[in-house]
Coordinates of C-alpha atoms in Angstrom, one line a residue:
M8 CA 50.4 101.6 147.0
M9 CA 51.8 103.6 144.0
T10 CA 48.3 103.4 142.3
I11 CA 46.7 104.9 145.4
R12 CA 49.2 107.7 145.7
L13 CA 48.8 108.6 142.0
F14 CA 45.0 108.6 142.4
F15 CA 45.3 110.8 145.4
Y16 CA 47.6 113.2 143.6
C17 CA 45.1 113.6 140.7
E18 CA 42.1 114.1 142.9
A19 CA 43.8 116.5 145.3
T20 CA 45.5 118.7 142.7
P21 CA 43.0 121.2 141.3
N22 CA 42.7 122.3 137.7
F23 CA 42.8 126.1 137.0
V24 CA 40.8 128.0 134.4
L25 CA 41.7 131.7 134.2
M26 CA 39.5 133.9 132.0
M27 CA 40.6 137.4 131.3
V28 CA 38.7 139.9 129.2
D29 CA 40.6 142.8 127.5
D30 CA 39.6 146.4 128.5
L31 CA 36.4 145.4 130.3
G32 CA 35.1 148.0 132.7
I33 CA 33.9 146.8 136.1
G34 CA 30.5 148.3 135.4
D35 CA 30.1 146.3 132.2
V36 CA 29.1 143.2 134.1
G37 CA 25.6 142.4 135.4
C38 CA 26.7 141.2 138.9
Y39 CA 28.7 144.5 139.3
G40 CA 25.6 146.6 138.6
N41 CA 25.0 146.7 134.9
D42 CA 21.3 146.2 134.1
T43 CA 21.5 146.7 130.3
V44 CA 24.2 144.3 129.2
R45 CA 23.4 140.6 129.6
T46 CA 26.2 138.5 131.2
P47 CA 24.4 135.4 132.5
N48 CA 27.4 133.2 132.6
I49 CA 29.6 135.6 134.5
D50 CA 26.7 136.3 136.9
K51 CA 26.3 132.6 137.5
L52 CA 29.9 132.3 138.4
A53 CA 29.5 135.1 141.0
R54 CA 26.3 133.5 142.5
G55 CA 28.1 130.2 142.9
G56 CA 31.4 131.7 144.0
V57 CA 33.2 134.6 145.6
K58 CA 33.0 138.1 144.2
L59 CA 35.8 140.7 144.9
T60 CA 34.7 144.3 144.9
Q61 CA 38.1 145.9 145.3
H62 CA 40.2 143.8 142.9
I63 CA 43.1 145.9 141.6
A64 CA 45.2 145.7 138.5
A65 CA 48.8 146.6 138.9
A66 CA 48.6 148.9 135.9
P67 CA 45.9 150.5 133.8
L68 CA 47.3 149.2 130.5
C69 CA 47.6 145.8 128.8
T70 CA 51.4 145.0 128.7
P71 CA 52.3 146.1 132.3
S72 CA 49.1 144.7 133.8
R73 CA 49.6 141.3 132.2
T74 CA 53.2 141.3 133.2
A75 CA 52.2 141.7 136.9
F76 CA 49.5 139.1 136.6
M77 CA 51.9 136.5 135.1
T78 CA 54.7 137.2 137.6
G79 CA 53.0 138.3 140.8
R80 CA 55.3 141.4 140.8
Y81 CA 54.9 145.0 140.0
P82 CA 55.7 145.4 136.2
L83 CA 58.6 147.8 136.7
R84 CA 60.5 144.9 138.4
S85 CA 60.5 143.3 135.0
G86 CA 61.5 146.4 133.1
L87 CA 57.9 147.0 131.8
G88 CA 57.3 150.4 133.3
A89 CA 57.5 153.1 130.6
K90 CA 59.4 156.4 130.9
G91 CA 57.7 158.2 128.0
R92 CA 54.8 158.0 125.7
V93 CA 55.2 154.3 124.8
Q94 CA 53.6 152.3 127.6
V95 CA 52.9 149.0 125.9
I96 CA 54.5 146.8 123.2
L97 CA 53.8 148.5 119.9
F98 CA 55.2 146.1 117.3
L99 CA 55.3 142.3 117.3
A100 CA 58.7 142.6 115.8
G101 CA 60.1 144.7 118.6
S102 CA 62.7 143.1 120.9
G103 CA 61.1 144.1 124.2
G104 CA 58.9 141.8 126.3
L105 CA 58.6 139.7 129.4
P106 CA 62.3 138.8 130.2
P107 CA 63.2 135.2 129.9
N108 CA 64.5 135.2 133.5
E109 CA 61.1 135.9 134.9
T110 CA 59.3 132.9 136.6
T111 CA 55.6 132.9 135.7
F112 CA 53.0 130.8 137.6
A113 CA 52.8 128.6 134.4
K114 CA 56.4 127.7 134.8
V115 CA 56.0 126.7 138.4
L116 CA 52.9 124.7 137.6
Q117 CA 54.8 122.9 134.8
T118 CA 57.2 121.6 137.5
R119 CA 54.1 120.2 139.3
G120 CA 53.1 118.1 136.3
Y121 CA 50.4 120.4 135.0
A122 CA 49.5 120.7 131.3
T123 CA 49.6 124.4 130.7
G124 CA 47.8 126.2 127.9
L125 CA 47.2 129.8 126.8
V126 CA 44.5 130.5 124.3
G127 CA 44.0 134.1 123.2
K128 CA 46.0 137.3 123.7
W129 CA 49.6 137.5 124.9
H130 CA 51.1 141.0 124.2
L131 CA 54.3 140.3 126.1
G132 CA 56.7 140.0 123.2
V133 CA 58.0 137.2 121.0
N134 CA 61.6 137.5 120.0
C135 CA 64.9 139.1 121.2
E136 CA 67.6 138.8 118.6
S137 CA 66.2 136.6 115.7
R138 CA 62.8 135.8 114.4
D139 CA 63.0 132.2 115.7
D140 CA 64.5 132.6 119.2
H141 CA 61.1 133.1 120.8
C142 CA 62.7 134.3 124.0
H143 CA 59.5 136.2 125.1
H144 CA 57.0 133.6 123.6
P145 CA 54.4 131.9 125.8
N146 CA 56.1 128.5 125.1
N147 CA 59.2 130.0 126.8
H148 CA 57.3 131.2 129.8
G149 CA 55.7 128.0 131.0
F150 CA 52.9 127.3 128.5
D151 CA 53.1 123.9 126.8
Y152 CA 50.5 125.0 124.3
F153 CA 49.7 128.4 122.8
Y154 CA 47.1 129.3 120.3
G155 CA 46.1 132.9 119.7
L156 CA 47.3 136.4 119.3
P157 CA 51.0 137.0 120.2
F158 CA 50.2 140.7 120.0
T159 CA 46.8 142.4 120.6
L160 CA 44.0 144.0 118.6
Y161 CA 44.5 147.4 117.0
D162 CA 42.4 149.3 114.5
D163 CA 45.1 148.4 112.0
C164 CA 43.9 144.7 112.3
K165 CA 40.5 145.7 110.8
P166 CA 40.4 146.2 107.0
G167 CA 40.0 149.9 106.4
G168 CA 40.8 150.7 110.0
K169 CA 42.4 154.0 110.9
P170 CA 46.1 154.2 111.9
D171 CA 46.3 153.3 115.5
I172 CA 50.0 153.1 116.3
L173 CA 52.1 156.3 116.5
G174 CA 49.7 158.2 114.3
D175 CA 51.5 161.5 114.6
V176 CA 54.8 159.8 113.6
Q177 CA 53.1 158.2 110.6
G178 CA 51.8 161.6 109.5
K179 CA 55.3 163.2 109.7
L180 CA 56.9 160.4 107.8
W181 CA 54.2 160.7 105.1
H182 CA 54.7 164.4 104.8
L183 CA 58.5 164.0 104.7
S184 CA 58.1 161.5 101.8
L185 CA 55.8 163.9 100.0
V186 CA 58.2 166.8 100.3
A187 CA 61.1 164.6 99.1
A188 CA 59.0 163.4 96.2
V189 CA 58.0 167.0 95.2
A190 CA 61.6 168.2 95.5
F191 CA 62.9 165.2 93.4
L192 CA 60.3 165.7 90.6
T193 CA 60.9 169.5 90.6
L194 CA 64.6 169.1 90.1
V195 CA 64.1 166.4 87.5
S196 CA 61.8 168.8 85.6
V197 CA 64.3 171.7 85.9
R198 CA 67.1 169.5 84.6
V199 CA 65.0 168.2 81.7
T200 CA 63.8 171.6 80.6
G201 CA 67.3 173.1 81.0
L202 CA 66.3 176.0 83.2
F203 CA 69.5 175.6 85.1
E204 CA 72.1 172.9 85.8
V205 CA 71.3 170.3 88.4
G206 CA 73.8 167.6 89.2
K207 CA 73.0 163.9 88.9
K208 CA 74.3 163.4 92.5
T209 CA 71.8 165.9 93.8
I210 CA 69.0 164.3 92.0
G211 CA 70.2 160.9 93.2
A212 CA 70.4 162.0 96.8
L213 CA 66.9 163.3 96.7
A214 CA 65.7 160.1 95.1
L215 CA 67.3 158.1 97.9
L216 CA 65.8 160.4 100.5
W217 CA 62.3 160.0 99.0
L218 CA 62.7 156.2 98.8
A219 CA 64.0 156.0 102.4
S220 CA 61.3 158.2 103.9
F221 CA 58.6 156.4 101.9
S222 CA 59.9 153.0 103.0
V223 CA 60.2 154.0 106.7
W224 CA 56.5 155.1 106.5
Y225 CA 55.0 152.4 104.3
V226 CA 56.8 149.2 105.3
P227 CA 56.3 149.2 109.1
F228 CA 53.1 151.2 109.3
K229 CA 51.0 150.6 106.2
L230 CA 51.6 146.8 106.5
L231 CA 50.8 146.7 110.2
G232 CA 47.9 144.4 109.6
T233 CA 50.3 141.8 108.2
W234 CA 53.1 142.4 110.8
N235 CA 51.1 142.6 114.0
C236 CA 47.7 141.0 113.4
I237 CA 48.6 137.3 113.3
L238 CA 47.7 134.0 114.8
M239 CA 50.2 131.5 116.1
R240 CA 49.9 127.9 117.2
N241 CA 52.8 127.4 119.5
R242 CA 55.8 128.8 117.6
D243 CA 54.2 128.6 114.1
V244 CA 52.4 131.4 112.4
V245 CA 49.1 129.9 111.2
E246 CA 47.3 133.0 109.9
Q247 CA 48.8 136.3 108.6
P248 CA 46.9 138.6 108.7
M249 CA 44.2 137.1 110.9
N250 CA 40.6 137.0 110.0
L251 CA 38.6 138.6 112.8
E252 CA 35.2 137.3 111.5
T253 CA 36.1 133.8 112.6
L254 CA 38.4 134.4 115.5
T255 CA 35.8 134.1 118.2
G256 CA 34.8 130.6 117.3
R257 CA 38.4 129.4 116.8
L258 CA 39.5 130.6 120.3
V259 CA 36.5 128.9 121.9
S260 CA 37.1 125.7 120.1
E261 CA 40.8 125.7 121.0
A262 CA 39.9 126.3 124.7
E263 CA 37.4 123.5 124.7
R264 CA 39.7 121.0 123.0
F265 CA 42.5 121.8 125.5
V266 CA 40.2 120.9 128.4
E267 CA 39.1 117.7 126.7
R268 CA 42.6 116.6 125.9
N269 CA 43.8 117.1 129.4
Q270 CA 40.8 116.1 131.5
H271 CA 42.6 113.2 133.1
K272 CA 45.5 115.2 134.5
P273 CA 45.8 118.5 136.2
F274 CA 45.8 121.4 133.8
L275 CA 46.0 125.2 133.7
L276 CA 44.1 127.0 131.0
F277 CA 44.5 130.7 130.6
L278 CA 41.7 131.9 128.3
S279 CA 42.8 135.5 127.4
L280 CA 40.1 137.0 125.3
A281 CA 40.7 139.6 122.5
H282 CA 37.3 141.0 123.4
V283 CA 36.4 143.9 124.2
H284 CA 39.5 145.7 122.9
T285 CA 38.9 147.8 119.8
P286 CA 38.3 147.2 117.0
L287 CA 35.1 145.6 118.2
F288 CA 33.8 142.4 116.7
K289 CA 30.7 142.1 114.5
S290 CA 30.1 138.4 114.9
K291 CA 27.1 136.6 113.5
G292 CA 24.7 135.8 116.3
F293 CA 25.6 138.8 118.4
A294 CA 25.7 141.9 116.2
G295 CA 22.7 144.1 117.1
K296 CA 21.5 141.9 119.8
S297 CA 22.4 143.9 122.9
R298 CA 20.7 147.0 124.3
N299 CA 24.1 148.8 124.5
G300 CA 25.2 149.0 120.8
L301 CA 28.2 147.3 119.3
Y302 CA 30.1 147.4 122.6
G303 CA 27.3 145.6 124.4
D304 CA 27.3 143.0 121.6
N305 CA 30.9 142.3 122.3
V306 CA 30.5 142.0 126.1
E307 CA 27.7 139.6 125.6
E308 CA 29.8 137.6 123.1
A309 CA 32.6 137.4 125.6
D310 CA 30.2 136.1 128.2
W311 CA 29.0 133.5 125.8
M312 CA 32.6 132.4 125.1
M313 CA 33.3 131.9 128.8
G314 CA 30.0 130.1 129.2
R315 CA 31.1 127.6 126.6
V316 CA 34.3 126.8 128.5
V317 CA 32.4 126.4 131.8
D318 CA 29.9 124.1 130.1
V319 CA 32.8 121.8 129.0
I320 CA 34.1 121.6 132.5
E321 CA 30.7 120.7 133.8
K322 CA 30.0 118.2 131.0
L323 CA 33.3 116.4 131.9
N324 CA 32.4 116.4 135.6
L325 CA 35.4 118.5 136.5
S326 CA 33.6 121.3 138.3
E327 CA 34.6 120.2 141.9
R328 CA 38.2 119.8 140.8
T329 CA 38.5 123.1 138.9
L330 CA 39.1 126.6 140.2
I331 CA 37.7 129.1 137.8
Y332 CA 38.8 132.7 137.9
F333 CA 37.4 135.7 135.9
T334 CA 38.7 139.2 135.6
S335 CA 39.7 142.0 133.2
D336 CA 43.3 143.2 132.6
H337 CA 42.3 146.8 133.5
G338 CA 39.4 149.3 133.3
G339 CA 37.5 150.3 130.2
H340 CA 38.8 152.6 127.5
I341 CA 36.4 155.6 127.8
E342 CA 38.1 157.7 125.2
S343 CA 37.4 155.2 122.4
S344 CA 34.5 156.4 120.3
E345 CA 33.9 152.8 119.2
A346 CA 33.7 151.6 122.8
S347 CA 31.0 154.1 123.6
G348 CA 29.2 151.6 125.8
G349 CA 32.1 150.9 128.1
W350 CA 31.4 151.7 131.8
N351 CA 33.7 151.7 134.8
G352 CA 30.8 152.0 137.2
I353 CA 31.0 154.7 139.8
Y354 CA 34.8 154.9 139.6
R355 CA 36.7 157.8 138.2
G356 CA 38.9 157.5 135.2
G357 CA 39.6 154.5 133.0
K358 CA 42.3 152.8 130.9
A359 CA 45.7 154.5 130.8
M360 CA 44.7 157.0 133.5
G361 CA 47.3 156.1 136.1
G362 CA 46.0 155.4 139.6
W363 CA 42.4 156.6 139.2
E364 CA 40.2 153.8 140.4
G365 CA 38.3 153.4 137.1
G366 CA 41.4 152.2 135.3
I367 CA 42.6 149.7 137.8
R368 CA 39.5 148.4 139.8
V369 CA 38.3 145.4 137.8
P370 CA 35.9 142.5 138.3
G371 CA 37.3 139.5 140.1
I372 CA 35.4 136.2 140.6
F373 CA 36.6 132.9 142.0
H374 CA 34.4 129.8 141.5
W375 CA 35.1 126.4 143.0
P376 CA 32.0 124.3 144.0
G377 CA 32.5 122.4 147.2
R378 CA 35.6 124.4 148.2
L379 CA 34.6 128.1 148.1
P380 CA 31.4 129.5 149.5
A381 CA 28.6 130.5 147.1
G382 CA 27.5 134.1 146.9
K383 CA 30.3 135.5 149.1
V384 CA 31.3 139.1 148.6
I385 CA 34.7 140.4 149.7
E386 CA 35.3 144.1 149.9
E387 CA 39.0 143.9 151.0
P388 CA 41.7 145.2 148.7
T389 CA 43.1 142.4 146.5
S390 CA 45.3 142.3 143.4
L391 CA 45.6 140.5 140.1
M392 CA 49.1 139.7 141.4
D393 CA 47.6 137.6 144.1
V394 CA 46.6 134.9 141.6
Y395 CA 50.2 133.8 141.3
P396 CA 50.8 132.7 144.9
T397 CA 47.2 131.4 145.2
L398 CA 47.7 129.0 142.2
V399 CA 51.2 127.9 143.2
N400 CA 50.2 127.1 146.8
L401 CA 47.1 125.2 145.7
A402 CA 49.2 123.2 143.3
G403 CA 51.7 122.3 146.0
G404 CA 54.4 124.3 144.3
E405 CA 57.2 126.4 145.7
L406 CA 57.2 130.1 145.4
P407 CA 60.4 131.6 143.9
K408 CA 62.9 132.6 146.7
D409 CA 65.3 134.5 144.5
R410 CA 63.0 137.5 143.9
I411 CA 60.4 139.7 145.6
L412 CA 56.7 138.7 145.0
D413 CA 54.1 141.5 145.6
G414 CA 51.1 139.2 145.5
H415 CA 49.6 137.3 148.5
D416 CA 47.8 134.0 148.7
L417 CA 44.0 134.7 148.6
L418 CA 42.8 131.3 149.7
P419 CA 42.4 132.2 153.4
L420 CA 40.4 135.2 152.4
L421 CA 38.3 133.3 149.9
E422 CA 37.5 130.5 152.2
G423 CA 36.7 132.8 155.1
R424 CA 39.6 131.7 157.3
S425 CA 40.8 135.3 157.2
R426 CA 38.8 138.5 157.2
R427 CA 41.6 140.9 156.4
S428 CA 43.6 141.4 153.2
E429 CA 47.3 141.0 153.5
H430 CA 47.7 144.2 151.4
E431 CA 48.1 146.9 154.0
F432 CA 49.7 149.1 151.3
M433 CA 49.3 149.0 147.5
F434 CA 51.3 151.1 145.0
H435 CA 49.8 152.3 141.7
Y436 CA 52.1 153.1 138.8
C437 CA 51.7 155.2 135.7
G438 CA 54.5 153.8 133.5
M439 CA 57.5 153.7 135.8
Y440 CA 56.4 156.6 137.9
L441 CA 54.7 156.0 141.3
N442 CA 51.3 157.7 140.7
A443 CA 49.3 156.8 143.8
A444 CA 49.3 154.6 146.9
R445 CA 46.6 153.2 149.2
W446 CA 46.7 152.3 152.9
H447 CA 44.3 150.0 154.6
P448 CA 45.0 150.6 158.4
H449 CA 44.8 147.7 160.8
N450 CA 41.6 147.6 162.9
S451 CA 39.9 150.0 160.5
N452 CA 37.6 149.8 157.6
A453 CA 39.1 153.0 156.1
I454 CA 41.1 152.7 152.8
F455 CA 43.1 155.9 152.3
K456 CA 44.5 156.6 148.9
V457 CA 46.8 159.5 147.8
H458 CA 47.7 160.7 144.3
F459 CA 51.1 162.2 143.9
F460 CA 50.2 163.4 140.4
T461 CA 47.3 163.0 138.1
P462 CA 47.0 163.0 134.3
N463 CA 45.8 166.3 132.6
F464 CA 42.5 165.5 130.9
S465 CA 41.9 167.1 127.5
P466 CA 40.1 169.1 126.5
P467 CA 40.0 170.9 129.9
G468 CA 36.9 169.8 131.9
A469 CA 36.7 166.4 130.1
G470 CA 36.8 163.1 132.0
G471 CA 39.6 161.6 130.0
C472 CA 42.4 162.4 127.5
Y473 CA 40.3 162.6 124.4
E474 CA 42.8 164.7 122.4
T475 CA 45.5 162.0 122.7
K476 CA 43.2 159.0 123.1
H477 CA 45.4 157.8 126.0
C478 CA 46.7 159.7 129.0
M479 CA 50.4 160.1 129.5
C480 CA 52.5 159.8 132.6
H481 CA 55.3 162.4 132.1
G482 CA 56.2 166.0 131.6
G483 CA 53.5 168.4 130.8
Y484 CA 50.9 165.7 130.5
V485 CA 50.5 165.5 134.3
T486 CA 50.0 167.7 137.3
Y487 CA 51.9 167.0 140.6
H488 CA 50.2 167.6 143.9
N489 CA 52.0 168.7 147.0
P490 CA 50.5 167.7 149.4
P491 CA 49.1 164.7 147.5
L492 CA 45.4 164.4 146.8
M493 CA 43.8 162.2 149.5
F494 CA 40.6 160.2 149.5
N495 CA 39.0 157.7 151.7
L496 CA 37.7 155.0 149.3
A497 CA 35.5 153.4 152.0
E498 CA 33.4 156.6 152.1
D499 CA 34.2 158.1 148.7
P500 CA 35.0 155.3 146.2
S501 CA 34.4 157.7 143.3
E502 CA 37.3 159.9 144.4
R503 CA 35.3 163.1 144.1
T504 CA 36.1 165.0 147.2
A505 CA 39.7 165.3 148.3
L506 CA 40.3 165.3 152.1
T507 CA 42.1 168.0 154.0
A508 CA 43.6 168.4 157.4
E509 CA 40.3 170.1 158.4
T510 CA 38.1 167.3 157.1
E511 CA 40.1 164.2 158.0
P512 CA 41.5 163.8 161.6
R513 CA 44.1 161.3 160.5
Y514 CA 45.3 163.4 157.6
T515 CA 48.9 163.9 158.9
E516 CA 49.2 160.3 160.0
V517 CA 48.0 159.0 156.6
L518 CA 50.6 161.1 154.8
R519 CA 53.3 159.9 157.2
Q520 CA 52.4 156.2 157.0
I521 CA 52.2 156.2 153.2
S522 CA 55.4 158.2 152.9
Q523 CA 57.2 155.6 155.0
A524 CA 55.7 152.7 153.1
V525 CA 56.8 154.3 149.8
E526 CA 60.3 154.7 151.1
E527 CA 60.4 151.0 152.1
H528 CA 58.9 149.9 148.8
R529 CA 61.5 151.8 146.8
K530 CA 64.3 150.1 148.7
T531 CA 63.1 146.8 147.2
L532 CA 63.4 148.0 143.6
Q533 CA 66.5 147.1 141.5
P534 CA 67.5 148.6 138.2
V535 CA 66.6 146.3 135.2
P536 CA 66.8 146.8 131.5
N537 CA 63.9 148.9 130.1
Q538 CA 61.9 146.6 127.9
L539 CA 59.8 149.5 126.6
S540 CA 62.7 151.8 125.4
W541 CA 62.4 153.1 121.8
G542 CA 65.2 150.7 120.9
N543 CA 63.1 147.7 122.2
V544 CA 59.7 148.7 120.9
L545 CA 60.4 149.8 117.3
W546 CA 59.9 147.4 114.4
K547 CA 62.8 145.3 113.5
P548 CA 62.3 143.3 110.2
W549 CA 64.7 140.5 111.3
L550 CA 62.5 139.8 114.3
Q551 CA 59.2 139.6 112.4
P552 CA 57.3 136.3 112.7
C553 CA 56.4 135.2 109.2
C554 CA 54.5 132.2 107.8
G555 CA 56.2 132.5 104.4
T556 CA 59.5 133.9 103.2
F557 CA 59.9 137.4 104.6
P558 CA 58.7 139.9 103.5
F559 CA 56.1 137.8 101.6
C560 CA 54.2 136.7 104.7
S561 CA 50.7 135.4 104.0
C562 CA 48.7 132.4 105.1
S563 CA 45.2 131.5 106.3
E564 CA 43.8 128.8 108.6
A565 CA 40.7 126.7 108.1
R566 CA 37.7 128.8 109.2
G567 CA 35.8 128.1 112.5
S568 CA 32.4 128.9 113.8
S569 CA 31.8 132.5 115.0
G570 CA 29.1 131.8 117.5
P571 CA 25.5 130.8 117.7
A572 CA 23.3 131.3 114.7
G573 CA 20.6 133.2 116.3

């Protein structure tokens, strides 16, 4: 009897493979309308599964969006909504991150006997008080196994890359060190030549000022490739700095081996790609192969990586027991000159642009042969936060009762047992500020969306914040609207023509309904520590992960394949 029950448990409990691309625009994928970039593996998942056309990220930037994905909750509930310019984790040796008291879906699945693995990008912090407490680390948030980037990719990770983190601050510190150096040398020269008397204490103070300003600039910023751009296996640093040329192959191999190791028990694999975040890869076998430049090469390489993982699942005859999910953490970064091929489709805006649709509407595909219908398209509003309750319920787990979840189980919608999304209202944040909200009225196909403020694009007339590279959410960087800008996404998904009381009969009702929903939503928010405060995001040497004796951190891992040869 015990053998039969154990066999039933294994057969009835599905595996989960979640695949997330970084900064991928919804228009970058073939099945979402791109006819120049080849994504055959993603398109195959869509043909054999369910495609969501209004799949919404909870934030238009990495750290808050991934927080919401992992917890099923709006990111400001976890303290990961920013007040100022810093909207993501900037330094791996900062003390902010996903709080240890959050319950991720991986934690819940662990209690159900799942083997849980994360391969790829994390970007939700590592340490709190010492370099080995790992309070924010994936191993402390439900993942038995972690291999990948505890941080993310920045231009600093690429040899010769331009400064990418707090570039203006770096410039001011550099100029301060230059001024201090010039002043120090001038006074030394004056003292040596005897032009007038200069005290040793004055010269010593200037020397200390120069040394301090130079160190504050050089150590945290000029060594960023060493501090931030590392690879970890579980809690051990295995490469510092990481080699981007071989990263693709190693991530794929780790994902394949995780599936092979755990094929005889239920498993969760979260493949969190470093693609297509800048700096873009120039991998052998993909460079120069697409019709959309280097960016297109990277999208096609990401598609190949996901195809490799799907092939392993099929080879091991796990397809009918495995739910595969594909998405992006948010929209494409349109201000990046390197990512000139990125496309958010017909939708306005992009990464870091608050509630504009181009930054939060992302691809979403669920594939599960024998369980989900093939070729089904769902146009109802859904959220990345919905993945949490969907996985937990399928695994037979129990959703946390001590906190508010903002996601909803998608299975009734995916299977066709329900035709309406449970999201009557959705709230869109820019940092910690409520930027926009949408309302999907009952018994109506309309989807009304209002913007309480919008980012100021620069230069004026541009379609993004090209002067700052990312849009901001506060102060003079935004324009408030009273009354709010209103659109009906069912008729105007590009958000081009704002509605008025003269053009929309329900105008007053929409404002009233959304205002009431916002008021109720705000009642559910509780004050929590701000994980993205300056005190939490700045570099702290005592928190720096290091594979040697700090500050002499340097190691390399055996090289892996970087993709197909031709």
